Every structure is written in C-alpha cells, then in structure tokens.
Amino acid sequence: MSTPLSTTDPEIRTAIENEQRRQSEGMELIASENYQSPAVLAVQSSVFANKYSEGFPGKRYYGGQEYTDTIETLAIQRAKQLFKSDHANVQALSGAAANLAFYSAVMQPGDTILGMDLTHGGHLTHGAPVTFFSKVFNFQRYKTLPNGKIDFAQVRDLARELNPKVILAGFSAYPRELEYDKFAEIAKESWAILYADISHIGGFVATGILKNPFDYGFHAVMTTTHKSLRWPRGALLLSKGTVSNPLKKPEDTIEHIPTRIDRAVFPWMQGGPHMNTIVAIAVALKEAQTSSFFDYAQQTLVNAKLLASELLAYGYTLVTGGTDNHMVIVDFSWTQRNGAIAERTLDKIGISTSKSTIPDDPNPPFRPSGLRIGMPAMTTRGVKESWTKKIASFIHQALLATNDEEKLAQLREEVKEFCGSYPVPSIR
Ligand SMILES: *Cc1c(COP(=O)(O)O)cnc(C)c1O
C-alpha cells in the first residue's frame, strides 16, 4: 500500500500490512464474514467522511447538504427496490443498533417480543441476558425441535399465551429457510407485528434466491449490510406502510411503522449518520443488481450444499442434516470433540470458523458442541465446486490430526498455497 503512513505511522502501517497478509493467506469460513469490492472499499474513504448530516434528506439540521441528500436518496431508492419495501432507513450504524432502534420504535418498555432462543440460533440482540435491552423489553423465546427445525406448535402456544407485541423471525445460526408463512399465520391471531432479522441471509433475499419476508406479510425487515451482502458495515431497516388493528384503540395502534423507525434511529438512538458508509452502501446496492452478484449468491448456496454433503460423507453429523442457506453447523455432541477444539484446530491450519451452540447443547457455551462454517467469503474469492470439495477435505484432515502438530503444519502450508490462487479483493 502506498500511503503516507509508511513515514508518519509505521506501527499502524505494519499492522495493516499484517492483516492484509493474514486475510490473503488464510481461508475465511466464518459465516458472517465477507469481502467488499474494491470500488466499495474506495468510496468509504471519500470526502463524505467529513460531513455532518443529522436528519434525513430534505430535513437536515446543518447546511451544505446538496450532495449528501443526493446519495442518501439514491441509497434509499435502491434499497426499497431491491428488497420490495415501501420504506428504507439506511442510517443505522450496525445490526445491533438497527434492532434496538426497531424495538424502541414499536414497543414500550415492558412489552413482550417473541424471538428465537439464542442457544437454538437466535442473535445476542434478540434478548440475551447480557444486553441492556433484555431489561427494557420482555423477551420470550421459542426453540427448535430435536430435528433442529423451528417448533411452530410452540411458537403458536407462546403467542396465544403471551400476546406478544412483536414476533421476530431471524437467526445467526440456523441452516434452513424460514417458513415466514407460518409465522404470519400465527401473528394474525394476536395482531403481532412481524419483524424479520435477515442479517445473515440478506444477499440471498436481495437476489430472490431465498424467500423475501415481505412476500408473506411481514411488516419490517432488518439486514446487516456486511455479511452475505458483502457491503460496508451497517444495516438497512426496511418496512411496509401501516398495520391497523380494529380491535385496539387508535392510540395503541402502530399507525405508521416507517415514521416510527426513522424517529427511533434519529434522534432517539443516534446522532449524525456515517455518510461515507452510506455512499458506499449506495454503490454496493447498485452492484447487487448485477449478474455477477447474482452468480456469487447462487454459487455460495451451491458450495454450502456441497460442503454439507461432503462432510456427511466423511461421517459428520450436521444440525438439521444439511443446509438451505450459506452455512453448515457440525454437531460434535456425540463425539470426543467439541466446537471449541475444532475451531482451535482449524485455526492452526489457517482456516477461520466459529464455535456455535447446538439446540439443547449438553456442553457449556464456552465449549459448545457445534461448529458453524459458512461459504460466502470464499465464494467471493472465486471458489467453486471442485475447490469446495478440497475445503471439506482440509477440514476433515485437520480434525483427524487434532494432536499431530507436524501434520497440521503441513496442512497449513497447503492451505496457504490454495489461498494464493484466490486473492482477496483490495484497493492496493
Ligand atoms: C450479525 C447480526 C446482528 C448484529 O449485527 P452487528 O452489525 O454485528 O451489530 C443482528 N442480528 C443478527 C441475526 C445477526 O446475525
């Protein structure tokens, strides 16, 4: 990299170069990671980084907004078109901030929200006791069946019993397509607001390869922008017009979700938006309409399914027995191994994965029984079927050689060589 940092700040320059090398020599199989395109990376350091623009297009608190309004309006239009929503807020700083804004937009403190149990695949921001918001709202949880799929009988019973204000469909560790129609049917009985957190699968929903919750009557959808979408780090809060409930008094009715979302993001939760991120998201939104983005999204799912079938052939057990999306969750609960040991072993050969709980995990959370493996990042780097098989073989060989440092060192060299053929997109 030819930045002036070489003379002004060599320590940071070295750290950047080291990270660049780590990313190119290693194999990224963390399901939530990806690589932004060179154009998108470059735009993030544009002059929009200098600009304060509290408010929304046409309604700002500072002057000089001709061009910020242009880019934010474009980002909003493109997001609405891509996800088929009536409204889009592109300002949330990340997924967690977006979820908190949505909860605050539609609920009062103490209101009940029904979401997926964390150990069964939900996200921390879906009410983990370690989060502040778990004290503000009443988070209740549904779980999965022994076959790993969502227990809709339980969702229905809980919804009848608790009359939740919001029913949340979404996950960080669940390898199956969500049955939005079933959530919608259940929500109808209690007039619950239907909210989908598609953070992990945004790229597949955007391309129409996985189902779009809006096609099933969902009122609002949140996606992070940096996972399967491979955009800058941020989030989109997408919504449909109104939810009116004739059974409730007008003042208790959510009259206008889009307005409430905008107000919750700013000024309730945030100050000035990160305009350099928003301009890069606008560029990425256009890239997402290209056939090469579609091909990436489709190839990712092909690769994930193939990885699943290869691992099954090697004798591994998978949560739900396979995958419909970009991730595979290996279940080590009946073996001598666990997810933490597997993660550490794979780290030794330069493969990044993440340990994960499995439904009703018999092991404690710091050494859970599962290992989550995702294909988006390596697919962005160009991996197709034959090399997916090779990846499965690397994983299997490493896990067989858990205590054989010599074999692991040899595999590390092979992984490094493999990765040399799949460069990381960068703006060198
Ligand atoms: C990643 C994720 C989030 C949080 O996003 P951050 O950008 O890390 O704050 C929220 N919900 C789900 C389902 C996620 O997977």
XYZ file of N, CA, C and O in Angstrom, residues 82-246:
660
model
N -34.649 -3.057 -4.249
C -34.013 -4.376 -4.130
C -34.792 -5.307 -3.206
O -34.920 -6.499 -3.482
N -35.315 -4.763 -2.115
C -35.974 -5.627 -1.127
C -37.499 -5.540 -1.178
O -38.183 -6.118 -0.350
N -38.045 -4.769 -2.139
C -39.502 -4.642 -2.300
C -40.185 -4.096 -1.043
O -41.182 -4.634 -0.557
N -39.611 -3.039 -0.471
C -40.230 -2.427 0.709
C -40.800 -1.063 0.338
O -40.464 -0.498 -0.712
N -41.665 -0.514 1.204
C -42.216 0.831 0.982
C -41.258 1.900 1.499
O -41.328 3.050 1.088
N -40.432 1.524 2.452
C -39.592 2.498 3.131
C -38.263 1.843 3.484
O -38.190 0.632 3.719
N -37.201 2.660 3.483
C -35.891 2.146 3.918
C -35.194 3.221 4.738
O -35.182 4.388 4.349
N -34.647 2.816 5.858
C -33.761 3.691 6.628
C -32.366 3.091 6.507
O -32.166 1.904 6.816
N -31.416 3.910 6.017
C -30.075 3.380 5.715
C -29.035 3.892 6.715
O -27.839 3.725 6.502
N -29.499 4.511 7.812
C -28.558 5.199 8.704
C -28.054 4.385 9.892
O -27.065 4.781 10.522
N -28.715 3.296 10.238
C -28.306 2.569 11.450
C -26.837 2.162 11.324
O -26.388 1.727 10.265
N -26.104 2.320 12.427
C -24.656 2.134 12.340
C -24.258 0.674 12.192
O -23.190 0.365 11.689
N -25.112 -0.229 12.656
C -24.822 -1.645 12.500
C -26.078 -2.433 12.843
O -27.113 -1.844 13.155
N -25.975 -3.758 12.789
C -27.159 -4.587 13.019
C -27.727 -4.435 14.416
O -28.950 -4.340 14.591
N -26.860 -4.410 15.418
C -27.336 -4.316 16.797
C -28.084 -2.999 16.989
O -29.196 -2.968 17.523
N -27.508 -1.905 16.510
C -28.144 -0.596 16.642
C -29.493 -0.586 15.916
O -30.464 0.006 16.398
N -29.564 -1.233 14.766
C -30.809 -1.263 13.999
C -31.882 -2.041 14.754
O -33.040 -1.618 14.825
N -31.526 -3.181 15.330
C -32.518 -3.943 16.103
C -33.032 -3.119 17.280
O -34.233 -3.068 17.531
N -32.127 -2.468 17.996
C -32.550 -1.684 19.153
C -33.461 -0.547 18.716
O -34.457 -0.252 19.376
N -33.139 0.079 17.598
C -33.993 1.156 17.087
C -35.379 0.598 16.761
O -36.399 1.204 17.107
N -35.421 -0.562 16.128
C -36.742 -1.114 15.778
C -37.563 -1.445 17.020
O -38.751 -1.110 17.093
N -36.924 -2.094 17.988
C -37.659 -2.422 19.217
C -38.228 -1.149 19.835
O -39.378 -1.100 20.255
N -37.399 -0.105 19.885
C -37.833 1.146 20.510
C -38.921 1.821 19.683
O -39.756 2.534 20.220
N -38.893 1.590 18.380
C -39.877 2.230 17.502
C -41.274 1.682 17.733
O -42.243 2.424 17.672
N -41.376 0.396 17.973
C -42.710 -0.210 18.004
C -43.147 -0.716 19.376
O -44.277 -1.158 19.535
N -42.251 -0.693 20.364
C -42.637 -1.203 21.686
C -42.422 -0.150 22.765
O -41.578 0.732 22.631
N -43.174 -0.310 23.843
C -42.944 0.463 25.064
C -42.136 -0.427 26.010
O -42.229 -1.658 25.938
N -41.373 0.171 26.929
C -40.671 -0.659 27.913
C -41.648 -1.633 28.586
O -42.765 -1.251 28.918
N -41.205 -2.886 28.728
C -42.049 -3.901 29.358
C -42.864 -4.712 28.361
O -43.365 -5.779 28.689
N -42.994 -4.245 27.099
C -43.753 -5.002 26.107
C -43.050 -6.322 25.770
O -41.830 -6.447 25.879
N -43.865 -7.263 25.304
C -43.347 -8.607 25.041
C -42.987 -8.800 23.567
O -43.730 -8.397 22.683
N -41.855 -9.426 23.344
C -41.411 -9.781 21.996
C -41.007 -11.253 22.016
O -40.308 -11.700 22.924
N -41.482 -11.983 21.006
C -41.227 -13.425 20.942
C -40.187 -13.687 19.850
O -40.431 -13.393 18.680
N -39.030 -14.210 20.244
C -37.964 -14.465 19.274
C -37.339 -15.842 19.479
O -37.767 -16.610 20.343
N -36.340 -16.119 18.675
C -35.724 -17.438 18.713
C -34.711 -17.539 19.855
O -33.908 -16.631 20.053
N -34.767 -18.636 20.588
C -33.813 -18.856 21.678
C -32.375 -18.760 21.159
O -32.058 -19.261 20.082
N -31.532 -18.117 21.967
C -30.162 -17.871 21.492
C -29.393 -19.150 21.268
O -28.659 -19.284 20.293
N -29.560 -20.131 22.164
C -28.793 -21.369 22.006
C -29.359 -22.207 20.855
O -28.781 -23.200 20.456
N -30.511 -21.807 20.340
C -31.085 -22.520 19.196
C -30.853 -21.756 17.888
O -31.399 -22.125 16.856
N -30.094 -20.666 17.955
C -29.754 -19.981 16.709
C -30.027 -18.492 16.676
O -29.622 -17.809 15.746
N -30.738 -17.948 17.693
C -31.032 -16.511 17.724
C -29.763 -15.692 17.922
O -28.687 -16.236 18.156
N -29.900 -14.359 17.821
C -28.730 -13.476 17.983
C -28.746 -12.829 19.363
O -29.797 -12.712 19.986
N -27.579 -12.402 19.828
C -27.440 -11.713 21.120
C -28.470 -10.601 21.290
O -29.038 -10.415 22.366
N -28.696 -9.831 20.201
C -29.617 -8.693 20.280
C -31.080 -9.131 20.273
O -31.972 -8.296 20.236
N -31.324 -10.451 20.290
C -32.694 -10.940 20.402
C -33.002 -11.236 21.866
O -33.755 -12.155 22.180
N -32.361 -10.502 22.761
C -32.742 -10.594 24.172
C -31.798 -11.354 25.082
O -32.207 -11.834 26.140
N -30.529 -11.488 24.706
C -29.576 -12.163 25.594
C -29.509 -11.409 26.922
O -29.489 -10.168 26.934
N -29.479 -12.149 28.044
C -29.465 -11.502 29.358
C -28.277 -10.555 29.553
O -28.353 -9.656 30.380
N -27.197 -10.720 28.775
C -26.043 -9.826 28.921
C -26.256 -8.477 28.238
O -25.386 -7.616 28.299
N -27.401 -8.284 27.566
C -27.625 -6.998 26.891
C -28.540 -6.101 27.726
O -29.439 -6.588 28.414
N -28.350 -4.804 27.647
C -29.171 -3.852 28.399
C -30.640 -3.967 28.001
O -31.545 -3.900 28.838
N -30.881 -4.177 26.690
C -32.261 -4.164 26.218
C -33.077 -5.353 26.723
O -34.296 -5.312 26.701
N -32.378 -6.397 27.213
C -33.127 -7.515 27.804
C -33.815 -7.056 29.088
O -34.744 -7.703 29.562
N -33.366 -5.948 29.656
C -34.009 -5.421 30.876
C -35.142 -4.455 30.531
O -35.992 -4.154 31.349
N -35.125 -3.960 29.285
C -36.126 -2.959 28.892
C -37.396 -3.645 28.369
O -38.508 -3.258 28.707
N -37.209 -4.667 27.531
C -38.357 -5.353 26.935
C -38.433 -6.776 27.479
O -37.436 -7.331 27.957
N -39.622 -7.346 27.373
C -39.835 -8.701 27.884
C -39.600 -9.699 26.744
O -40.501 -9.982 25.963
N -38.371 -10.200 26.623
C -38.036 -11.142 25.552
C -38.452 -12.551 25.946
O -38.060 -13.053 27.002
N -39.248 -13.177 25.102
C -39.645 -14.567 25.322
C -39.155 -15.374 24.132
O -38.956 -14.823 23.058
N -38.963 -16.682 24.334
C -38.246 -17.456 23.311
C -38.949 -18.721 22.857
O -39.476 -19.453 23.657
N -38.887 -18.939 21.555
C -39.281 -20.244 21.025
C -38.018 -21.004 20.655
O -36.944 -20.431 20.520
N -38.171 -22.338 20.531
C -36.991 -23.180 20.301
C -37.168 -24.032 19.041
O -38.166 -23.911 18.329
N -36.192 -24.903 18.837
C -36.292 -25.830 17.707
C -36.612 -27.230 18.213
O -36.424 -27.549 19.397
N -37.097 -28.072 17.312
C -37.416 -29.466 17.609
C -36.121 -30.289 17.624
O -35.085 -29.807 17.173
N -36.192 -31.548 18.093
C -34.976 -32.377 18.065
C -34.362 -32.504 16.661
O -33.158 -32.673 16.526
N -35.165 -32.374 15.604
C -34.582 -32.435 14.252
C -33.927 -31.118 13.848
O -33.462 -30.952 12.739
N -33.929 -30.127 14.779
C -33.234 -28.873 14.524
C -34.101 -27.798 13.882
O -33.676 -26.658 13.759
N -35.318 -28.145 13.466
C -36.167 -27.143 12.794
C -37.088 -26.439 13.802
O -37.372 -26.973 14.862
N -37.532 -25.250 13.452
C -38.324 -24.430 14.384
C -39.619 -25.149 14.785
O -40.316 -25.726 13.954
N -39.913 -25.099 16.091
C -41.092 -25.753 16.647
C -42.280 -24.798 16.567
O -42.531 -24.017 17.483
N -43.025 -24.861 15.452
C -44.114 -23.903 15.242
C -45.297 -24.128 16.167
O -46.046 -23.192 16.450
N -45.467 -25.367 16.685
C -46.543 -25.586 17.665
C -46.238 -24.764 18.908
O -47.120 -24.137 19.500
N -44.956 -24.720 19.265
C -44.564 -23.935 20.436
C -44.710 -22.428 20.160
O -45.165 -21.680 21.025
N -44.322 -22.008 18.950
C -44.470 -20.590 18.609
C -45.942 -20.197 18.776
O -46.270 -19.175 19.392
N -46.852 -21.036 18.282
C -48.282 -20.725 18.351
C -48.762 -20.682 19.806
O -49.434 -19.744 20.227
N -48.359 -21.697 20.599
C -48.790 -21.727 22.012
C -48.300 -20.490 22.755
O -49.043 -19.875 23.511
N -47.031 -20.139 22.539
C -46.464 -18.986 23.240
C -47.159 -17.694 22.810
O -47.447 -16.823 23.628
N -47.438 -17.589 21.517
C -48.088 -16.374 21.018
C -49.483 -16.235 21.627
O -49.900 -15.149 22.027
N -50.215 -17.351 21.747
C -51.556 -17.307 22.351
C -51.471 -16.925 23.816
O -52.267 -16.128 24.317
N -50.480 -17.489 24.500
C -50.362 -17.275 25.945
C -49.877 -15.853 26.255
O -50.354 -15.217 27.189
N -48.910 -15.362 25.471
C -48.209 -14.118 25.840
C -48.712 -12.881 25.109
O -48.425 -11.764 25.519
N -49.458 -13.099 24.025
C -49.948 -11.978 23.224
C -48.837 -10.960 22.922
O -48.944 -9.786 23.279
N -47.752 -11.398 22.271
C -46.595 -10.514 22.087
C -46.905 -9.350 21.147
O -47.727 -9.485 20.244
N -46.240 -8.250 21.386
C -46.384 -7.086 20.504
C -45.662 -7.358 19.186
O -46.096 -6.928 18.128
N -44.525 -8.072 19.269
C -43.713 -8.348 18.080
C -43.369 -9.842 18.036
O -43.040 -10.433 19.061
N -43.473 -10.428 16.852
C -42.910 -11.776 16.651
C -41.711 -11.622 15.724
O -41.803 -11.033 14.644
N -40.579 -12.128 16.192
C -39.301 -11.942 15.499
C -38.858 -13.253 14.860
O -38.721 -14.272 15.542
N -38.648 -13.214 13.550
C -38.122 -14.375 12.836
C -36.717 -14.007 12.377
O -36.527 -12.992 11.707
N -35.724 -14.797 12.762
C -34.367 -14.462 12.332
C -33.355 -15.181 13.191
O -33.681 -15.645 14.281
N -32.131 -15.276 12.679
C -31.152 -16.146 13.323
C -29.734 -15.762 12.952
O -29.499 -15.040 11.973
N -28.797 -16.297 13.732
C -27.382 -16.218 13.357
C -26.816 -17.599 13.096
O -25.742 -17.732 12.514
N -27.507 -18.596 13.596
C -27.015 -19.971 13.411
C -28.206 -20.890 13.187
O -28.720 -21.521 14.119
N -28.672 -20.949 11.968
C -29.800 -21.811 11.604
C -29.669 -22.072 10.110
O -29.729 -21.132 9.316
N -29.464 -23.335 9.725
C -29.114 -23.580 8.318
C -30.310 -23.787 7.387
O -30.127 -24.287 6.277
N -31.494 -23.401 7.807
C -32.675 -23.677 6.971
C -33.415 -22.419 6.561
O -33.339 -21.400 7.226
N -34.150 -22.539 5.472
C -35.032 -21.460 5.032
C -36.096 -21.234 6.106
O -36.569 -22.191 6.723
N -36.469 -19.979 6.348
C -37.504 -19.698 7.346
C -38.890 -19.810 6.705
O -39.100 -19.356 5.586
N -39.817 -20.391 7.464
C -41.189 -20.531 6.955
C -41.993 -19.314 7.405
O -42.736 -19.366 8.386
N -41.809 -18.221 6.653
C -42.441 -16.948 7.031
C -43.958 -17.069 7.051
O -44.632 -16.405 7.842
N -44.510 -17.919 6.157
C -45.969 -18.054 6.121
C -46.509 -18.567 7.447
O -47.554 -18.135 7.909
N -45.773 -19.461 8.091
C -46.248 -19.994 9.379
C -46.208 -18.919 10.468
O -47.115 -18.822 11.291
N -45.134 -18.114 10.457
C -45.076 -17.003 11.415
C -46.253 -16.058 11.186
O -46.896 -15.580 12.122
N -46.534 -15.785 9.912
C -47.583 -14.820 9.574
C -48.950 -15.300 10.042
O -49.750 -14.533 10.575
N -49.197 -16.600 9.879
C -50.477 -17.163 10.292
C -50.657 -17.018 11.805
O -51.721 -16.650 12.295
N -49.577 -17.280 12.536
C -49.629 -17.199 13.994
C -49.800 -15.748 14.449
O -50.578 -15.442 15.353
N -49.094 -14.852 13.779
C -49.138 -13.435 14.185
C -50.521 -12.835 13.980
O -50.924 -11.932 14.705
N -51.250 -13.364 12.993
C -52.579 -12.835 12.690
C -53.503 -12.903 13.901
O -54.269 -11.999 14.173
N -53.414 -14.021 14.624
C -54.298 -14.229 15.772
C -54.131 -13.153 16.831
O -55.075 -12.799 17.516
N -52.876 -12.690 17.014
C -52.635 -11.758 18.124
C -52.323 -10.341 17.622
O -51.946 -9.493 18.407
N -52.461 -10.117 16.334
C -52.129 -8.815 15.746
C -50.708 -8.404 16.072
O -50.397 -7.229 16.236
N -49.840 -9.374 16.168
C -48.441 -9.039 16.464
C -47.796 -8.426 15.227
O -48.168 -8.735 14.096
N -46.809 -7.562 15.464
C -46.017 -7.010 14.370
C -44.999 -8.073 13.962
O -44.341 -8.677 14.808
N -44.886 -8.299 12.658
C -43.968 -9.326 12.162
C -42.647 -8.679 11.736
O -42.616 -7.850 10.817
N -41.589 -9.094 12.389
C -40.276 -8.498 12.143
C -39.288 -9.611 11.798
O -39.175 -10.591 12.519
N -38.607 -9.462 10.651
C -37.609 -10.466 10.271
C -36.213 -9.860 10.357
O -35.984 -8.755 9.855
N -35.312 -10.560 11.014
C -33.904 -10.150 11.072
C -33.138 -11.077 10.127
O -32.799 -12.206 10.477
N -32.928 -10.583 8.891
C -32.301 -11.427 7.863
C -30.810 -11.090 7.705
O -30.231 -11.247 6.624
N -30.200 -10.643 8.808
C -28.805 -10.190 8.764
C -27.867 -11.141 8.032
O -26.997 -10.710 7.280
N -28.027 -12.451 8.288
C -27.096 -13.400 7.690
C -27.370 -13.651 6.218
O -26.461 -13.939 5.453
N -28.656 -13.566 5.838
C -29.050 -14.045 4.506
C -29.461 -12.915 3.563
O -30.023 -13.170 2.503
N -29.163 -11.669 3.941
C -29.564 -10.510 3.131
C -29.204 -10.667 1.659
O -29.994 -10.316 0.780
N -28.026 -11.198 1.379
C -27.568 -11.328 -0.006
C -28.428 -12.281 -0.823
O -28.584 -12.104 -2.040
N -28.993 -13.270 -0.166
C -29.799 -14.267 -0.885
C -31.241 -13.802 -1.027
O -31.923 -14.157 -1.976
N -31.695 -12.999 -0.065
C -33.040 -12.414 -0.179
C -33.017 -11.328 -1.263
O -33.915 -11.255 -2.101
N -31.956 -10.522 -1.282
C -31.845 -9.436 -2.268
C -31.889 -9.973 -3.698
O -32.418 -9.326 -4.597
N -31.325 -11.151 -3.911
C -31.260 -11.724 -5.256
C -32.455 -12.629 -5.558
O -32.526 -13.218 -6.638
N -33.355 -12.785 -4.587
C -34.528 -13.636 -4.799
C -34.229 -15.123 -4.733
O -35.066 -15.950 -5.085
N -33.044 -15.475 -4.255
C -32.679 -16.889 -4.174
C -33.286 -17.516 -2.918
O -33.696 -18.665 -2.915
N -33.369 -16.752 -1.844
C -34.148 -17.180 -0.672
C -35.388 -16.287 -0.586
O -35.449 -15.217 -1.193
N -36.363 -16.746 0.195
C -37.658 -16.052 0.283
C -37.521 -14.665 0.887
O -36.704 -14.450 1.779
N -38.394 -13.753 0.422
C -38.441 -12.396 0.965
C -39.602 -12.307 1.961
O -40.751 -12.545 1.589
N -39.315 -11.977 3.225
C -40.380 -11.936 4.244
C -41.539 -11.021 3.858
O -42.681 -11.277 4.249
N -41.272 -9.970 3.067
C -42.354 -9.059 2.675
C -43.401 -9.770 1.810
O -44.553 -9.366 1.755
N -43.001 -10.837 1.129
C -43.969 -11.586 0.321
C -44.940 -12.378 1.193
O -45.888 -12.976 0.692
N -44.674 -12.445 2.492
C -45.518 -13.229 3.402
C -46.185 -12.351 4.455
O -46.550 -12.824 5.517
N -46.256 -11.067 4.197
C -46.977 -10.182 5.111
C -46.157 -9.617 6.257
O -46.721 -9.054 7.196
N -44.839 -9.755 6.212
C -44.029 -9.150 7.278
C -44.102 -7.625 7.181
O -44.213 -7.060 6.102
N -44.060 -6.990 8.356
C -44.187 -5.528 8.408
C -42.848 -4.825 8.328
O -42.760 -3.699 7.838
N -41.811 -5.464 8.846
C -40.488 -4.828 8.818
C -39.399 -5.888 8.750
O -39.576 -7.019 9.221
N -38.295 -5.505 8.137
C -37.167 -6.420 7.937
C -35.889 -5.645 8.210
O -35.758 -4.489 7.816
N -34.962 -6.293 8.911
C -33.646 -5.675 9.116
C -32.586 -6.587 8.504
O -32.673 -7.804 8.643
N -31.644 -5.996 7.806
C -30.475 -6.784 7.416
C -29.197 -5.988 7.682
O -29.169 -4.770 7.465
N -28.190 -6.678 8.182
C -26.862 -6.055 8.197
C -26.396 -6.015 6.755
O -26.892 -6.757 5.895
N -25.437 -5.156 6.476
C -25.013 -4.969 5.094
C -23.666 -5.637 4.800
O -23.250 -5.711 3.650
N -22.980 -6.135 5.845
C -21.600 -6.594 5.659
C -21.438 -8.107 5.673
O -20.342 -8.611 5.590
N -22.535 -8.855 5.795
C -22.403 -10.320 5.840
C -22.563 -10.861 4.417
O -21.718 -10.571 3.577
N -23.648 -11.610 4.132
C -23.739 -12.157 2.768
C -23.880 -11.056 1.715
O -23.569 -11.280 0.548
N -24.334 -9.867 2.114
C -24.429 -8.777 1.129
C -23.058 -8.245 0.709
O -22.941 -7.572 -0.309
N -22.036 -8.466 1.530
C -20.646 -8.040 1.292
C -20.508 -6.536 0.988
O -19.729 -6.116 0.151
N -21.296 -5.733 1.718
C -21.240 -4.281 1.606
C -20.482 -3.719 2.811
O -20.013 -4.485 3.647
N -20.409 -2.383 2.943
C -19.773 -1.810 4.142
C -20.532 -2.199 5.414
O -21.694 -2.615 5.345
N -19.911 -2.020 6.558
C -20.548 -2.400 7.815
C -21.656 -1.413 8.160
O -21.419 -0.231 8.389
N -22.887 -1.898 8.197
C -24.030 -1.052 8.503
C -25.278 -1.915 8.542
O -25.191 -3.139 8.720
N -26.443 -1.282 8.370
C -27.692 -2.038 8.391
C -28.772 -1.286 7.627
O -28.717 -0.060 7.505
N -29.741 -2.032 7.113
C -30.927 -1.443 6.494
C -32.133 -1.815 7.337
O -32.275 -2.973 7.748
N -32.981 -0.824 7.617
C -34.268 -1.097 8.268
C -35.341 -0.838 7.214
O -35.519 0.299 6.760
N -35.995 -1.905 6.785
C -36.954 -1.840 5.685
C -38.343 -2.076 6.244
O -38.502 -2.897 7.153
N -39.342 -1.369 5.704
C -40.676 -1.591 6.256
C -41.778 -1.333 5.239
O -41.568 -0.737 4.189
N -42.950 -1.827 5.596
C -44.168 -1.630 4.809
C -44.998 -0.567 5.515
O -44.833 -0.347 6.717
N -45.935 0.014 4.796
C -46.728 1.129 5.302
C -47.299 1.046 6.688
O -46.712 1.540 7.634
N -48.427 0.414 6.858
C -49.121 0.509 8.143
C -49.615 -0.847 8.620
O -49.781 -1.776 7.855
N -49.861 -0.910 9.907
C -50.519 -2.069 10.490
C -51.687 -1.493 11.258
O -51.484 -0.769 12.217
N -52.908 -1.755 10.843
C -54.006 -1.205 11.633
C -54.779 -2.354 12.254
O -54.990 -3.392 11.633
N -55.152 -2.158 13.476
C -55.800 -3.213 14.226
C -57.146 -2.708 14.731
O -57.208 -1.921 15.663
N -58.235 -3.183 14.128
C -59.556 -2.679 14.531
C -59.913 -3.045 15.970
O -60.814 -2.452 16.546
